[in-house]
JSON list of C-alpha atoms in Angstrom, two decimals:
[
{"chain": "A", "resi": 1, "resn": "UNK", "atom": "CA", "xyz": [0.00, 0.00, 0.00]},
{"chain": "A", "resi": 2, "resn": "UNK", "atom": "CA", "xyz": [0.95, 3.31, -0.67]},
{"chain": "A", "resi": 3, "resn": "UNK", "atom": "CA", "xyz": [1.19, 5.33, 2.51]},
{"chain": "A", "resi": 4, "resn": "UNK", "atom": "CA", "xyz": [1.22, 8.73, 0.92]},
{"chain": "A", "resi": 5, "resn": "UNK", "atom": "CA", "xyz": [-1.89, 7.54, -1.30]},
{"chain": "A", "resi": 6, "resn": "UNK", "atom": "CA", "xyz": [-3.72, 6.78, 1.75]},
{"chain": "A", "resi": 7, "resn": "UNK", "atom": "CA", "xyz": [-2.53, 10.57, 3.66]},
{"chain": "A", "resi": 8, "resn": "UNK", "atom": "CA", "xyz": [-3.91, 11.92, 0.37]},
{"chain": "A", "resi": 9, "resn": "UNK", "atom": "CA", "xyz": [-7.27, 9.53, 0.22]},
{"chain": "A", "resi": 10, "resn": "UNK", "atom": "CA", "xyz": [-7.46, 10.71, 4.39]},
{"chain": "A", "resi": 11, "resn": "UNK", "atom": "CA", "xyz": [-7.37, 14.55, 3.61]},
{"chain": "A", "resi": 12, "resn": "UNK", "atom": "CA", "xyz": [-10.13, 14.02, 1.19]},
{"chain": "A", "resi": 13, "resn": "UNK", "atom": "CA", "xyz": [-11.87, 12.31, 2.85]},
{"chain": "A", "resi": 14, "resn": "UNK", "atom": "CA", "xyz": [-12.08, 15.08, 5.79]},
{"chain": "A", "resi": 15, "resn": "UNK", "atom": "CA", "xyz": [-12.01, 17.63, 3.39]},
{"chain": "A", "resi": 16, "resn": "UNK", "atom": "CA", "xyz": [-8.97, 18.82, 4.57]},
{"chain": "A", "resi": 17, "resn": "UNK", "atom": "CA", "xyz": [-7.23, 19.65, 0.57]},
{"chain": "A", "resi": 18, "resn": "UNK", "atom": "CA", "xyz": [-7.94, 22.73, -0.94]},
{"chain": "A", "resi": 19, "resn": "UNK", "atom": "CA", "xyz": [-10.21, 22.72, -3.91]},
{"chain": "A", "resi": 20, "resn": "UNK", "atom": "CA", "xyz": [-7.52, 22.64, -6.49]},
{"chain": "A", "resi": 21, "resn": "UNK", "atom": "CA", "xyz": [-5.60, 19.36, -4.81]},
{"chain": "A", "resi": 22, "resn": "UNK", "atom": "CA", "xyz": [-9.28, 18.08, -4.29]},
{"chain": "A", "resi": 23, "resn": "UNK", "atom": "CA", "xyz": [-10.27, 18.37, -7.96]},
{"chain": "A", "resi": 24, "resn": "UNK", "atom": "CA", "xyz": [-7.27, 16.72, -8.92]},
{"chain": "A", "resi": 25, "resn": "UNK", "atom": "CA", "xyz": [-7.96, 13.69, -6.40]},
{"chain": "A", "resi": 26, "resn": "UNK", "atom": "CA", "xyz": [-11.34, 13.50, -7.89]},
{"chain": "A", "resi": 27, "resn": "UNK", "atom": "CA", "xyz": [-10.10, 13.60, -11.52]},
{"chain": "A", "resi": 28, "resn": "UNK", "atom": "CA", "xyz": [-7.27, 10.41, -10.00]},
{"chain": "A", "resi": 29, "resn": "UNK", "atom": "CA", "xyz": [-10.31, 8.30, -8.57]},
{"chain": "A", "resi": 30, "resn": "UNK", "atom": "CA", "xyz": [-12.08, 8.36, -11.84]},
{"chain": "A", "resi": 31, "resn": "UNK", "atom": "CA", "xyz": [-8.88, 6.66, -13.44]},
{"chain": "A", "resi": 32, "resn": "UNK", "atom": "CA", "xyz": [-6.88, 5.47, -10.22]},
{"chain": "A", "resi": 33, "resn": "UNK", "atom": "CA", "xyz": [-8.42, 1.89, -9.24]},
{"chain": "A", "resi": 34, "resn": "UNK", "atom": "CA", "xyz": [-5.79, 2.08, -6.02]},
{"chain": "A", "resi": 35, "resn": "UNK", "atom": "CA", "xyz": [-7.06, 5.63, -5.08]},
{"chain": "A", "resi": 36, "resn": "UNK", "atom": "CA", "xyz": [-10.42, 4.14, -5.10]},
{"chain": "A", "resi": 37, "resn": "UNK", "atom": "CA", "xyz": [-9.67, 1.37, -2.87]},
{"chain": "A", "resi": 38, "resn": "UNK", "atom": "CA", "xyz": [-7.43, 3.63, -0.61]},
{"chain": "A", "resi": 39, "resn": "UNK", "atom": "CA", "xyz": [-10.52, 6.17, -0.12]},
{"chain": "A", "resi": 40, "resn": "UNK", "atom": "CA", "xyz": [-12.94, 3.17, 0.48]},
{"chain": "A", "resi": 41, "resn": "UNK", "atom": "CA", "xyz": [-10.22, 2.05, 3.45]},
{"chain": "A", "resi": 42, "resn": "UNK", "atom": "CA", "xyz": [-10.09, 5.24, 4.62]},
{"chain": "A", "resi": 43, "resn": "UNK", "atom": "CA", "xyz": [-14.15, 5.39, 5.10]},
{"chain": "A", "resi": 44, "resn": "UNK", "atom": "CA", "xyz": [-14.11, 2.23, 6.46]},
{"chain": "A", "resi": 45, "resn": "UNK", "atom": "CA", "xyz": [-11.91, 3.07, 9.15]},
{"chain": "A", "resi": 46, "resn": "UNK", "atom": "CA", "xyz": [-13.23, 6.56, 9.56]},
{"chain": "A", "resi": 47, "resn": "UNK", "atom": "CA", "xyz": [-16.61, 5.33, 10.53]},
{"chain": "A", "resi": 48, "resn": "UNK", "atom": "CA", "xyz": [-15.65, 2.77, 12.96]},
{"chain": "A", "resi": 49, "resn": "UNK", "atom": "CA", "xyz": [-13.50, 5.21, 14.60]},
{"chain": "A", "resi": 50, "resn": "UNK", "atom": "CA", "xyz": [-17.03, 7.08, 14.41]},
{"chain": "A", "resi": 51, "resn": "UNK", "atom": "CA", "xyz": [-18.85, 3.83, 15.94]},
{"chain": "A", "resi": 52, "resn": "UNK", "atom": "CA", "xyz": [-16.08, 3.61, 19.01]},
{"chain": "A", "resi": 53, "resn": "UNK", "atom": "CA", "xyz": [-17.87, 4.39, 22.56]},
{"chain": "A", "resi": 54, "resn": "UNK", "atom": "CA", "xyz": [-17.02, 7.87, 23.91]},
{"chain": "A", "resi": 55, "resn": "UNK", "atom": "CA", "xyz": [-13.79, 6.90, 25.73]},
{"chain": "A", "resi": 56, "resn": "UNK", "atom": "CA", "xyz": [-14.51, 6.84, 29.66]},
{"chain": "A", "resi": 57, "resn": "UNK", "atom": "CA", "xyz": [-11.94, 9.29, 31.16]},
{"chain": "A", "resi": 58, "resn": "UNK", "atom": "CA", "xyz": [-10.21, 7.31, 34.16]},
{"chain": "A", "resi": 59, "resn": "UNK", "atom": "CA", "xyz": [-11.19, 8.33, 37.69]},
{"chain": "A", "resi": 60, "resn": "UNK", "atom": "CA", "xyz": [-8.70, 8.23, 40.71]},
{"chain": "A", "resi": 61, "resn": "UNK", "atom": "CA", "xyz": [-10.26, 6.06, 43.47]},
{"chain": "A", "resi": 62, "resn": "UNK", "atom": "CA", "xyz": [-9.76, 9.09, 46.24]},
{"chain": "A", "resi": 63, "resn": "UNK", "atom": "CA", "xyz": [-9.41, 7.10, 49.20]},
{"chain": "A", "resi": 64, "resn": "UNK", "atom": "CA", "xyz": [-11.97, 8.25, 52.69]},
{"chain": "A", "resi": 65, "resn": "UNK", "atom": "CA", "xyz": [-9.01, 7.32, 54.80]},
{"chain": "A", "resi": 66, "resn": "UNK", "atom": "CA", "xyz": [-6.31, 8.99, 53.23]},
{"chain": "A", "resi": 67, "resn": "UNK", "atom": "CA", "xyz": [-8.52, 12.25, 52.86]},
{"chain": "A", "resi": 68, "resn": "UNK", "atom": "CA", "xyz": [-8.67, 12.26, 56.69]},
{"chain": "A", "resi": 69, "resn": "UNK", "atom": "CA", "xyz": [-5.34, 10.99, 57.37]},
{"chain": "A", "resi": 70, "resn": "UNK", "atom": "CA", "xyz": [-4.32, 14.24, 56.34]},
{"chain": "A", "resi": 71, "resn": "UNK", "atom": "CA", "xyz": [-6.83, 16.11, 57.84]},
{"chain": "A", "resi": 72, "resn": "UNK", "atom": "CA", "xyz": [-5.43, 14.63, 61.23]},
{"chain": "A", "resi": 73, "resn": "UNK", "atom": "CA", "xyz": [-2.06, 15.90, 60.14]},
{"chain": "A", "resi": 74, "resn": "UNK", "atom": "CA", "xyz": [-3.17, 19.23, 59.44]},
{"chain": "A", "resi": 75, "resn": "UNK", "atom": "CA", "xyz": [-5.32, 19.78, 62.90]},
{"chain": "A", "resi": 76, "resn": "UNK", "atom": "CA", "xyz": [-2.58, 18.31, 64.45]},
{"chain": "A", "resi": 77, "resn": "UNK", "atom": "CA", "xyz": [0.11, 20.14, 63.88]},
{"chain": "A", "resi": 78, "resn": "UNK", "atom": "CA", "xyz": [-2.05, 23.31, 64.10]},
{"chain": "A", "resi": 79, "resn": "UNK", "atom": "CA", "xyz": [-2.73, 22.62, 67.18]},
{"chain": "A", "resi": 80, "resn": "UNK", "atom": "CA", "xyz": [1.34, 21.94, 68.14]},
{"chain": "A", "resi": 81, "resn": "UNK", "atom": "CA", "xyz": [1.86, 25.39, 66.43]},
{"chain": "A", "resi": 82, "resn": "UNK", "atom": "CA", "xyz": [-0.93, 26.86, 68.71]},
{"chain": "A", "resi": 83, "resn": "UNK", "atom": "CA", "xyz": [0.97, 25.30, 71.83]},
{"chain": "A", "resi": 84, "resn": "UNK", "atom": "CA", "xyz": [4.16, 26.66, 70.80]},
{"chain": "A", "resi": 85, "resn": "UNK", "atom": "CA", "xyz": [2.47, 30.28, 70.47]},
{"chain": "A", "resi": 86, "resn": "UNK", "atom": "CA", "xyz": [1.22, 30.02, 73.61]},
{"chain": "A", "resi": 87, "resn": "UNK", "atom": "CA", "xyz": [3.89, 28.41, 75.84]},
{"chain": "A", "resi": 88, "resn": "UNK", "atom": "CA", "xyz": [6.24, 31.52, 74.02]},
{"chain": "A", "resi": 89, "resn": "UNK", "atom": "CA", "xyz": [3.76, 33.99, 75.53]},
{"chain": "A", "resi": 90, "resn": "UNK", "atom": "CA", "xyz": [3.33, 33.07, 78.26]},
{"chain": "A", "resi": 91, "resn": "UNK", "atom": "CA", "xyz": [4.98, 35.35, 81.16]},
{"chain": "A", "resi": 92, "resn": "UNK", "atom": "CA", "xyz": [7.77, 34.42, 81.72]},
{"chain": "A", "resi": 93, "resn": "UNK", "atom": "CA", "xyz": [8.96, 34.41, 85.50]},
{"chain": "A", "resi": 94, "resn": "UNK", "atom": "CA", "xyz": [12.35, 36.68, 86.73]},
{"chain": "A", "resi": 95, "resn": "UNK", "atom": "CA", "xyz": [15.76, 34.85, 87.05]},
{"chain": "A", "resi": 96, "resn": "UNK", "atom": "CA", "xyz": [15.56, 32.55, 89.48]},
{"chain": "A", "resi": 97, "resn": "UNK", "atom": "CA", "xyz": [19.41, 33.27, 90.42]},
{"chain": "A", "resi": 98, "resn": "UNK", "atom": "CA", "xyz": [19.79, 37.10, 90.47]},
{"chain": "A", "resi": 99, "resn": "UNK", "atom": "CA", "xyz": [23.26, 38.45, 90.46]},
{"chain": "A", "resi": 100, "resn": "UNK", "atom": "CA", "xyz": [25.45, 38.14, 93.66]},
{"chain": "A", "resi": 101, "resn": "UNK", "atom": "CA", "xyz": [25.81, 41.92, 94.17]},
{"chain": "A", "resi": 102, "resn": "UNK", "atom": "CA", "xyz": [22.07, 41.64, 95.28]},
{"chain": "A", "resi": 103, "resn": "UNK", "atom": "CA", "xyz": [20.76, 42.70, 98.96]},
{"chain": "A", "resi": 104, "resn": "UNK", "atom": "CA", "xyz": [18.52, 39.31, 99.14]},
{"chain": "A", "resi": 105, "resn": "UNK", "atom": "CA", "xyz": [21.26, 36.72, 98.41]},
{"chain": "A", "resi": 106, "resn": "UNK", "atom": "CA", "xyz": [23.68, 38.50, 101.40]},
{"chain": "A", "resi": 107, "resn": "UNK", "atom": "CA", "xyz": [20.84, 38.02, 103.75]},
{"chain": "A", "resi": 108, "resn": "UNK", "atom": "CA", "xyz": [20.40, 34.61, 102.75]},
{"chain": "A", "resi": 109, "resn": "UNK", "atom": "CA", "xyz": [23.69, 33.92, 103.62]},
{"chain": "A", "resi": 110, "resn": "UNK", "atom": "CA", "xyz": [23.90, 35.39, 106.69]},
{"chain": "A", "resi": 111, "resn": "UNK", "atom": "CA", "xyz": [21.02, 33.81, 107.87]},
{"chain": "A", "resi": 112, "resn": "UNK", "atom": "CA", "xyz": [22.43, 30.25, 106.79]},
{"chain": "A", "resi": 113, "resn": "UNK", "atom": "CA", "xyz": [25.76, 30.78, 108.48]},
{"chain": "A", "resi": 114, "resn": "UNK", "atom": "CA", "xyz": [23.96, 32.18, 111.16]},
{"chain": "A", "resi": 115, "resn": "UNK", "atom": "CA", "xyz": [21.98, 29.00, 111.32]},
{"chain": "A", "resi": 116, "resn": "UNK", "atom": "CA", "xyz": [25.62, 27.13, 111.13]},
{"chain": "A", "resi": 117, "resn": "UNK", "atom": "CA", "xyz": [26.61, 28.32, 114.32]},
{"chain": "A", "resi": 118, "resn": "UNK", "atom": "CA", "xyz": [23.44, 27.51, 116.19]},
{"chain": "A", "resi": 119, "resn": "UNK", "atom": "CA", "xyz": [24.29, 23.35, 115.30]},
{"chain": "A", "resi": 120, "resn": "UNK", "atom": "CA", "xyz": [24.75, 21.29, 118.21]},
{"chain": "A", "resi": 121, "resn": "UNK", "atom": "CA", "xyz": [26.96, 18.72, 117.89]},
{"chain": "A", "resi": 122, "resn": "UNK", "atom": "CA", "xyz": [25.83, 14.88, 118.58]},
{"chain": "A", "resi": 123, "resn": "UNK", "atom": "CA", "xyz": [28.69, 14.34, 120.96]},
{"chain": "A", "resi": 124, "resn": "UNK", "atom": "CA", "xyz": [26.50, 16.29, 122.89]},
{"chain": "A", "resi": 125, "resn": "UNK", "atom": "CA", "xyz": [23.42, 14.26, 122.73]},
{"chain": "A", "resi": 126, "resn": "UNK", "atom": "CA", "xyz": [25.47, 11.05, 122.77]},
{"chain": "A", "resi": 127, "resn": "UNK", "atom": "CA", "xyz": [24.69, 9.89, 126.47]},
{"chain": "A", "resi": 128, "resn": "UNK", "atom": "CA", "xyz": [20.93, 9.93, 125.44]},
{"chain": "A", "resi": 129, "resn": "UNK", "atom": "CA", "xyz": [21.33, 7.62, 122.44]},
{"chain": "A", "resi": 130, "resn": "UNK", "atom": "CA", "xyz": [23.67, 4.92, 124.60]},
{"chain": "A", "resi": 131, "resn": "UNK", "atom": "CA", "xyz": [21.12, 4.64, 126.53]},
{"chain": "A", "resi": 132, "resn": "UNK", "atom": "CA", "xyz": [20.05, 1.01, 126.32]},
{"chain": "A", "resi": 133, "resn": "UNK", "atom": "CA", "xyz": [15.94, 0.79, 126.58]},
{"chain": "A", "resi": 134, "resn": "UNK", "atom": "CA", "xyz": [16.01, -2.24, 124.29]},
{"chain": "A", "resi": 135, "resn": "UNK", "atom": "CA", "xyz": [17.72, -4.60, 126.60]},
{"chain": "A", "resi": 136, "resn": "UNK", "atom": "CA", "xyz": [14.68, -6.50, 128.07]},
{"chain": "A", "resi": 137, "resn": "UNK", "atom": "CA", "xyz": [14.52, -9.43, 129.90]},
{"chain": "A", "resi": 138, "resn": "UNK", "atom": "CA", "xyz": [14.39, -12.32, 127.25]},
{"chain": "A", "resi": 139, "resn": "UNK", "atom": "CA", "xyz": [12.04, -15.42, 128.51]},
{"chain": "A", "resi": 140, "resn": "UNK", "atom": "CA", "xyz": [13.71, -18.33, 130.02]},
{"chain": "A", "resi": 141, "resn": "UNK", "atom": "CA", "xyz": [11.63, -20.26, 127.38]},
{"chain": "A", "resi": 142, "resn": "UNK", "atom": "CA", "xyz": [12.95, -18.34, 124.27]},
{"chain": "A", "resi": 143, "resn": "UNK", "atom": "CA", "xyz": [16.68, -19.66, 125.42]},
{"chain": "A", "resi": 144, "resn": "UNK", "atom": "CA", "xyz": [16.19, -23.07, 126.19]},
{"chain": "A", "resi": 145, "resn": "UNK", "atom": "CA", "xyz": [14.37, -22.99, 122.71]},
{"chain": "A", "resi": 146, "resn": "UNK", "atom": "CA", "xyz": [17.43, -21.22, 120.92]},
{"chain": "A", "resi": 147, "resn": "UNK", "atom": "CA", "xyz": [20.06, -23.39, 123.25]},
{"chain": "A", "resi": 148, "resn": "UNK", "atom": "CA", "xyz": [18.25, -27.25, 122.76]},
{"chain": "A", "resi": 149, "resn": "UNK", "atom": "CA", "xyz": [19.61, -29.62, 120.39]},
{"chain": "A", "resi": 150, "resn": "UNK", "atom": "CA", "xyz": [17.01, -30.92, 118.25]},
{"chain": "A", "resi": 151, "resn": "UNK", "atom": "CA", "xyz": [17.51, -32.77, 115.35]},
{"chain": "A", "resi": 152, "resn": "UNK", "atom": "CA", "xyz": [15.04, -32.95, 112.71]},
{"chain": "A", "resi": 153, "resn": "UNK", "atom": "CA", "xyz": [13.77, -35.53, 110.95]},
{"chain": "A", "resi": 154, "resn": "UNK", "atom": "CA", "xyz": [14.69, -35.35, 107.06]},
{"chain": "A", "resi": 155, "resn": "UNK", "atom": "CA", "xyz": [11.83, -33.85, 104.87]},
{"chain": "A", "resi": 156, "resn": "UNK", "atom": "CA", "xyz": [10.75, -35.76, 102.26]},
{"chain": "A", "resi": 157, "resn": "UNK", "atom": "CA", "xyz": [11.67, -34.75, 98.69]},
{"chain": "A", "resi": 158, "resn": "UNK", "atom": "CA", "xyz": [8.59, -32.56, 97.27]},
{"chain": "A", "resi": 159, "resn": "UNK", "atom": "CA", "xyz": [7.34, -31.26, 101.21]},
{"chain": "A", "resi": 160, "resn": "UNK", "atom": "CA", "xyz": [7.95, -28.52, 103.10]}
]
């Protein structure tokens, strides 16, 4: 087949050639047994392309879950951005540690060194710790308990 026969058969048939390229087409079918056949192809095929269905354009399944998924994501970290806003202004308190040249850290100190001196020392309270209240008399019964020999019988395997 002769692919520039068929462009040419194709053009006519649309009625794409101008009217000088047209008549001469015309005057070729009367004469041309291959244009003839080439233009009946070419209406063949132009109709069924005619007869196709209306080509269905292809939809994206959009996913519920994926829609929301990033809905979470969004509230979410609008919400993070809102706590971030917020905790920044927010007063924020004075130094806890203020300088040392200060009037309130000297009197702290001399109030803990103050409170130094005032420390009694445990030597001094030793004689009412050495005191012994826990020596009680211990039951006769308890020793003779703790001091007889007594010899057990073996435990079976699997008792107590």
């Amino acid at each position: 087949m002769n692919s520039e026969l068929n462009i040419l058969a194709l053009r006519y048939a649309l009625d794409e050639l101008p009217d000088a390229e047209a008549r001469a087409f015309e005057g070729r079918l009367a004469v041309d047994q291959a244009a003839r056949e080439a233009l009946a192809d070419v209406v063949i095929l132009t109709s069924a392309v005619r007869q196709l269905p209306a080509p269905v354009p292809a939809v994206a399944n959009v996913s519920v879950g994926g829609r929301r998924s990033r809905m979470a994501a969004i509230v979410s970290c609008a919400a993070a951005c809102l706590l971030l806003l917020v905790v920044i202004r927010m007063p924020q308190p004075g130094p806890l540690v203020s300088n040392g040249q200060s009037f309130e850290n000297t009197e702290i100190v001399g109030a803990w060194s103050e409170l130094g001196s005032d420390d009694l020392l445990v030597s001094e309270f030793e004689s009412d710790f050495s005191r012994d209240d826990t020596a009680s008399e211990i039951p006769d019964w308890m020793v003779a308990a703790v001091l007889e020999d007594v010899e057990v019988a073996p435990r079976e395997e699997g008792t107590l």
